[in-house]
Structures are given as C-alpha cells and as structure tokens.
Amino acid sequence: MSILSTFAEALATARIEVVDLTAPLHSGTPVIQLPEPFAQTATFELEELSRYDDRGPAWYWNNIRTGEHTGTHFDAPNHWVTGRDGEDVASVAARKLIAPAAVLDFSDRAAADPDFLLEVEHIREWESAHGPLPEGGWLLFRTGWDARSESQGEFLNADENGPHTPGLSVECARWLAEESPVIGLGVETVGTDAGKAHSFDPPFPCHSALMGSGKYGLTQLQNLAQLPPTGALVVAAPLPIVGGSGSPSRVLALVERG
C-alpha cells in the first residue's frame, strides 16, 4: 500500500489515535486581560441569524465575534513588534502546520509553584532522557494549566501583583528562538509568556524572541497529558486571515498506539 493508504488504515483501525488539543470555544472561554490604557481583546460571541424560523425556515446559522488571540490560538510572527515585517497568519506555509512534537511535562513543578519558569537546563535534562528536540517541530510545555480552563479567575490566577502562571525564563525564550531547531512553542496557559513576564527584561521574552525569529506560538492547549514525550505529530489549523496576527485554531495530535 502507499504511505497515505497505510496512514488511512491506521486511523480507521485506531492504531493512530487523534487527540484533540483544543479548548472548546464559547462565551466563557478565558481571555487575557491587559492593564489600562491598552486595548482589550473580545470574548467569543455568537449572534444568531436564524434558527429554522421566519429569518430562515430551513437553516440555523450565526455570526461570530472573537479576538484573533481568544481560546486555543496560533500566534504568527507579525503579532509582535519584533516580527512586524514577518509573516501574517495567512502566509504561514501549509506544510509547517503539520509537524512533530516534543512534550515536556513540568506539571509537578507548576503545581508547586505557579510562577515556575522553564530553563535551558530543564530542556537539556529532558533531551538527555528522550533525545534532541525535533527539527522543524514544536516544543509543547505541559504544566497542567488546562485543568483551570473553565474559570477566568483560576486560569489567569491574578492578584494585586498581576497574574501568576508558568512560562519560560528570558534565557530559555531566547535559546528556543535563536538556537533550538523547533518552529514554535505550545503552552496550556493564556499566552506563551509567563504571567509575570511583564516585569522581565525584556518584557514578554517569548513573544519578543519567537516572533522576532519568525517562529510561532500555540496557546491554551488541552490534553497534553495524553501525549507521549516524543512521537506525536501535531496538526495546527489556524484560519488564513489575510493580514491577521493570529487565529483561533483547531489543534490535533496524532499518536501511534500499539
């Protein structure tokens, strides 16, 4: 059989499992909150156009309103000032939307310390056990934060000093952007940066370094606990919004079982 025929048979017989890494998108989906005077992203909204009634007797449909960076979403390089001349989301090559993944599980550290920061040494330790990060693939950073995704308050975990969510150190973000072989970073939190990254030097180093290096972000992922450390293939499917800085996305992982 051809490669694609073999692949299709493996899907049909569940030798390849499809794991949905996408958070359901609804009006209660948590969104990032910026301090004034910065503009705020929209929460997700449905506007009903008709539902088998006088407005349309045989059909149901809606308008939607949402921010590009609401829910599980894809960050394109032009999302950040360092990547302002880089790709918009419609320009990302389709072949890059299917890529291998390394899953680094630090959920125990994040449970003990919501401000936990991934360091280069943590990645090196993981590589010593599992091999190098995949060329042209994703680093998926598991923190267990998806368990909070139905509560705006628990998800942002903010107090008078700002949000407290795990992320990457400045040095780690720079290394991931400039030296690692991956095309991007995937996280379970509201953004690729740690909650306290506004106070880092430079601020928001993941956005700054990754976008500035032409790399990508995936955020608000779920179900990373169902993935092996290596071997999964990620399908990230943003809308090709011309001029867009990102898009809500359906993100799937293909995992070989047995």
Coordinates of C-alpha atoms in Angstrom, one line a residue:
M1 CA 0.0 0.0 0.0
S2 CA 1.0 3.6 -0.4
I3 CA 2.1 5.7 2.6
L4 CA -1.2 7.5 2.6
S5 CA -3.2 4.3 2.3
T6 CA -1.3 2.8 5.2
F7 CA -1.9 6.0 7.2
A8 CA -5.6 6.0 6.5
E9 CA -5.9 2.3 7.5
A10 CA -4.1 3.1 10.8
L11 CA -6.5 5.9 11.5
A12 CA -9.5 3.7 10.7
T13 CA -8.2 0.9 13.0
A14 CA -7.3 3.3 15.8
R15 CA -3.6 2.3 15.6
I16 CA -3.2 6.1 15.2
E17 CA -5.3 8.0 17.8
V18 CA -6.4 11.6 17.2
V19 CA -6.1 13.6 20.4
D20 CA -7.9 17.0 20.4
L21 CA -5.6 19.6 22.0
T22 CA -8.2 22.4 21.5
A23 CA -10.2 24.1 24.3
P24 CA -14.0 24.4 23.4
L25 CA -14.7 28.0 22.3
H26 CA -17.6 29.7 24.0
S27 CA -18.5 33.0 25.7
G28 CA -16.9 31.8 28.9
T29 CA -13.5 30.9 27.3
P30 CA -10.8 32.8 29.4
V31 CA -9.2 35.7 27.7
I32 CA -6.1 37.7 28.5
Q33 CA -6.7 41.0 30.4
L34 CA -4.3 43.9 29.9
P35 CA -4.0 46.9 32.2
E36 CA -5.3 50.3 31.0
P37 CA -4.8 52.1 28.8
F38 CA -4.2 49.1 26.5
A39 CA -7.0 47.8 24.2
Q40 CA -8.7 44.6 25.3
T41 CA -9.5 41.5 23.1
A42 CA -13.0 40.4 22.6
T43 CA -14.6 37.4 24.3
F44 CA -16.2 34.9 22.0
E45 CA -19.8 35.7 21.0
L46 CA -22.4 34.1 18.7
E47 CA -25.1 36.3 17.1
E48 CA -27.9 34.1 15.9
L49 CA -29.1 34.9 12.3
S50 CA -31.8 32.3 12.0
R51 CA -32.8 29.0 13.6
Y52 CA -35.5 27.3 11.5
D53 CA -37.8 30.3 11.8
D54 CA -39.1 33.2 9.8
R55 CA -35.5 34.5 9.4
G56 CA -34.5 31.3 7.7
P57 CA -37.0 28.4 7.9
A58 CA -34.7 25.6 6.9
W59 CA -31.4 26.6 8.4
Y60 CA -29.5 27.6 11.5
W61 CA -26.5 29.9 11.4
N62 CA -24.7 32.6 13.3
N63 CA -22.3 35.5 13.0
I64 CA -19.3 35.2 15.3
R65 CA -17.3 37.8 17.1
T66 CA -13.9 37.0 18.6
G67 CA -10.4 38.2 19.0
E68 CA -7.6 36.6 17.0
H69 CA -6.0 35.5 20.2
T70 CA -9.0 34.1 22.0
G71 CA -9.1 30.5 23.1
T72 CA -6.7 27.9 21.6
H73 CA -5.0 30.0 19.0
F74 CA -2.0 30.4 16.7
D75 CA 0.5 33.3 17.0
A76 CA 2.1 34.5 13.8
P77 CA 5.3 36.5 13.7
N78 CA 3.7 39.8 12.9
H79 CA 1.8 39.6 16.3
W80 CA 4.8 41.2 18.0
V81 CA 6.7 44.4 17.2
T82 CA 9.9 42.3 16.8
G83 CA 8.2 40.4 14.0
R84 CA 6.3 43.3 12.4
D85 CA 7.8 42.6 9.0
G86 CA 7.3 38.9 9.3
E87 CA 4.5 36.5 8.2
D88 CA 0.9 37.2 8.8
V89 CA -1.1 34.1 9.7
A90 CA -2.3 33.6 6.1
S91 CA 1.3 33.5 4.9
V92 CA 2.4 30.6 7.1
A93 CA 3.2 27.7 4.7
A94 CA 0.7 24.8 5.0
R95 CA 3.5 22.3 5.3
K96 CA 4.5 23.9 8.6
L97 CA 1.1 23.3 10.1
I98 CA 1.8 19.6 10.4
A99 CA 4.9 18.9 12.5
P100 CA 6.4 16.6 15.2
A101 CA 6.2 17.5 18.8
A102 CA 8.3 17.1 21.9
V103 CA 6.2 17.2 25.1
L104 CA 8.0 18.4 28.2
D105 CA 6.0 17.7 31.3
F106 CA 6.6 20.0 34.2
S107 CA 3.1 19.9 35.7
D108 CA 4.5 18.8 39.1
R109 CA 6.7 22.0 39.2
A110 CA 3.9 24.2 38.2
A111 CA 1.6 22.7 40.8
A112 CA 4.1 23.5 43.5
D113 CA 4.9 27.0 42.0
P114 CA 2.5 28.7 39.6
D115 CA 5.4 31.1 38.7
F116 CA 7.6 28.2 37.6
L117 CA 9.9 29.1 34.7
L118 CA 11.3 26.6 32.2
E119 CA 15.1 27.0 31.9
V120 CA 17.5 25.7 29.2
E121 CA 18.9 23.3 31.7
H122 CA 15.5 21.7 32.1
I123 CA 15.3 21.2 28.3
R124 CA 18.8 19.7 28.3
E125 CA 17.8 17.3 31.0
W126 CA 14.8 16.2 29.0
E127 CA 16.9 15.8 25.9
S128 CA 19.3 13.5 27.8
A129 CA 16.4 11.2 28.5
H130 CA 14.4 11.5 25.3
G131 CA 16.7 12.7 22.6
P132 CA 17.0 16.1 20.8
L133 CA 14.1 18.4 20.1
P134 CA 12.6 17.7 16.7
E135 CA 13.9 19.7 13.7
G136 CA 11.1 21.8 12.4
G137 CA 8.7 20.6 15.2
W138 CA 7.0 22.0 18.3
L139 CA 8.1 22.2 21.9
L140 CA 4.9 21.6 23.9
F141 CA 5.2 22.8 27.5
R142 CA 2.9 20.8 29.8
T143 CA 2.1 22.5 33.1
G144 CA -1.4 21.0 34.0
W145 CA -2.8 24.5 33.5
D146 CA -5.6 23.2 31.2
A147 CA -7.4 22.0 34.3
R148 CA -8.2 25.6 35.1
S149 CA -9.5 26.5 31.6
E150 CA -13.2 26.8 32.5
S151 CA -12.6 29.6 35.0
Q152 CA -11.4 33.1 34.0
G153 CA -10.2 33.7 37.6
E154 CA -8.4 30.4 38.1
F155 CA -6.9 30.5 34.6
L156 CA -5.3 33.9 34.9
N157 CA -4.6 33.4 38.6
A158 CA -4.0 37.1 39.3
D159 CA -3.6 39.1 42.5
E160 CA -2.6 42.7 43.2
N161 CA 0.8 42.0 41.7
G162 CA -0.6 40.6 38.4
P163 CA -1.1 37.1 37.0
H164 CA 0.8 34.1 38.2
T165 CA 1.2 31.4 35.5
P166 CA 4.1 29.3 34.4
G167 CA 6.3 30.1 31.4
L168 CA 9.9 30.4 30.2
S169 CA 12.8 32.4 31.5
V170 CA 14.3 35.2 29.4
E171 CA 17.4 33.0 28.6
C172 CA 15.2 30.0 27.7
A173 CA 13.0 32.0 25.4
R174 CA 16.0 33.4 23.6
W175 CA 17.6 30.0 23.3
L176 CA 14.4 28.5 21.9
A177 CA 14.0 31.3 19.4
E178 CA 17.7 31.6 18.3
E179 CA 19.3 28.2 18.8
S180 CA 16.8 25.4 19.1
P181 CA 15.6 23.5 16.0
V182 CA 11.8 23.9 16.7
I183 CA 9.4 26.1 14.8
G184 CA 7.5 27.2 17.8
L185 CA 6.3 26.8 21.4
G186 CA 2.9 25.4 22.6
V187 CA 1.5 26.1 26.1
E188 CA -1.6 25.4 28.1
T189 CA -1.7 29.0 29.5
V190 CA -3.4 32.1 28.0
G191 CA -0.2 33.2 26.3
T192 CA 3.3 31.8 25.6
D193 CA 4.8 34.1 28.2
A194 CA 4.7 33.6 32.0
G195 CA 2.2 35.6 33.9
K196 CA 4.9 37.8 35.5
A197 CA 6.7 38.3 32.2
H198 CA 5.6 41.9 32.0
S199 CA 8.4 42.6 34.6
F200 CA 11.1 40.7 32.8
D201 CA 14.0 42.3 30.9
P202 CA 13.0 42.4 28.1
P203 CA 9.3 42.1 28.8
F204 CA 7.4 39.2 27.3
P205 CA 10.5 37.4 26.1
C206 CA 8.7 34.5 24.4
H207 CA 6.7 36.9 22.2
S208 CA 9.7 39.1 21.6
A209 CA 12.2 36.4 20.8
L210 CA 10.0 33.8 19.0
M211 CA 8.1 36.3 16.8
G212 CA 11.3 38.2 16.1
S213 CA 12.9 34.9 14.9
G214 CA 10.0 34.1 12.6
K215 CA 8.7 31.3 14.9
Y216 CA 5.2 30.6 16.1
G217 CA 3.1 30.1 19.2
L218 CA 0.2 27.9 20.2
T219 CA -1.7 28.7 23.4
Q220 CA -4.5 27.4 25.6
L221 CA -3.8 23.8 24.6
Q222 CA -5.5 20.9 26.3
N223 CA -4.9 17.2 26.9
L224 CA -1.1 17.3 26.6
A225 CA -1.2 14.6 29.4
Q226 CA -2.4 12.2 26.7
L227 CA 0.7 12.6 24.6
P228 CA 4.0 10.8 24.8
P229 CA 7.2 12.7 25.3
T230 CA 8.1 12.1 21.6
G231 CA 6.5 10.7 18.6
A232 CA 3.3 12.7 18.3
L233 CA 2.5 14.6 15.1
V234 CA 0.7 18.0 15.6
V235 CA -1.8 19.4 13.2
A236 CA -2.3 23.2 13.9
A237 CA -5.1 24.7 11.7
P238 CA -5.5 28.5 12.0
L239 CA -7.8 30.4 9.7
P240 CA -5.8 32.0 6.9
I241 CA -6.8 35.6 7.8
V242 CA -5.0 37.9 5.4
G243 CA -3.1 40.5 7.4
G244 CA -4.1 38.7 10.6
S245 CA -1.7 38.3 13.6
G246 CA -3.2 35.0 14.7
S247 CA -6.3 32.9 14.7
P248 CA -8.4 30.6 16.9
S249 CA -7.3 27.2 15.8
R250 CA -8.2 23.5 15.9
V251 CA -5.1 21.7 17.1
L252 CA -4.9 18.0 16.9
A253 CA -2.2 15.4 17.8
L254 CA -1.8 12.1 16.0
V255 CA -0.4 9.4 18.3
E256 CA 0.6 5.9 17.3
R257 CA -0.9 3.3 19.7
G258 CA 0.3 -0.3 19.9

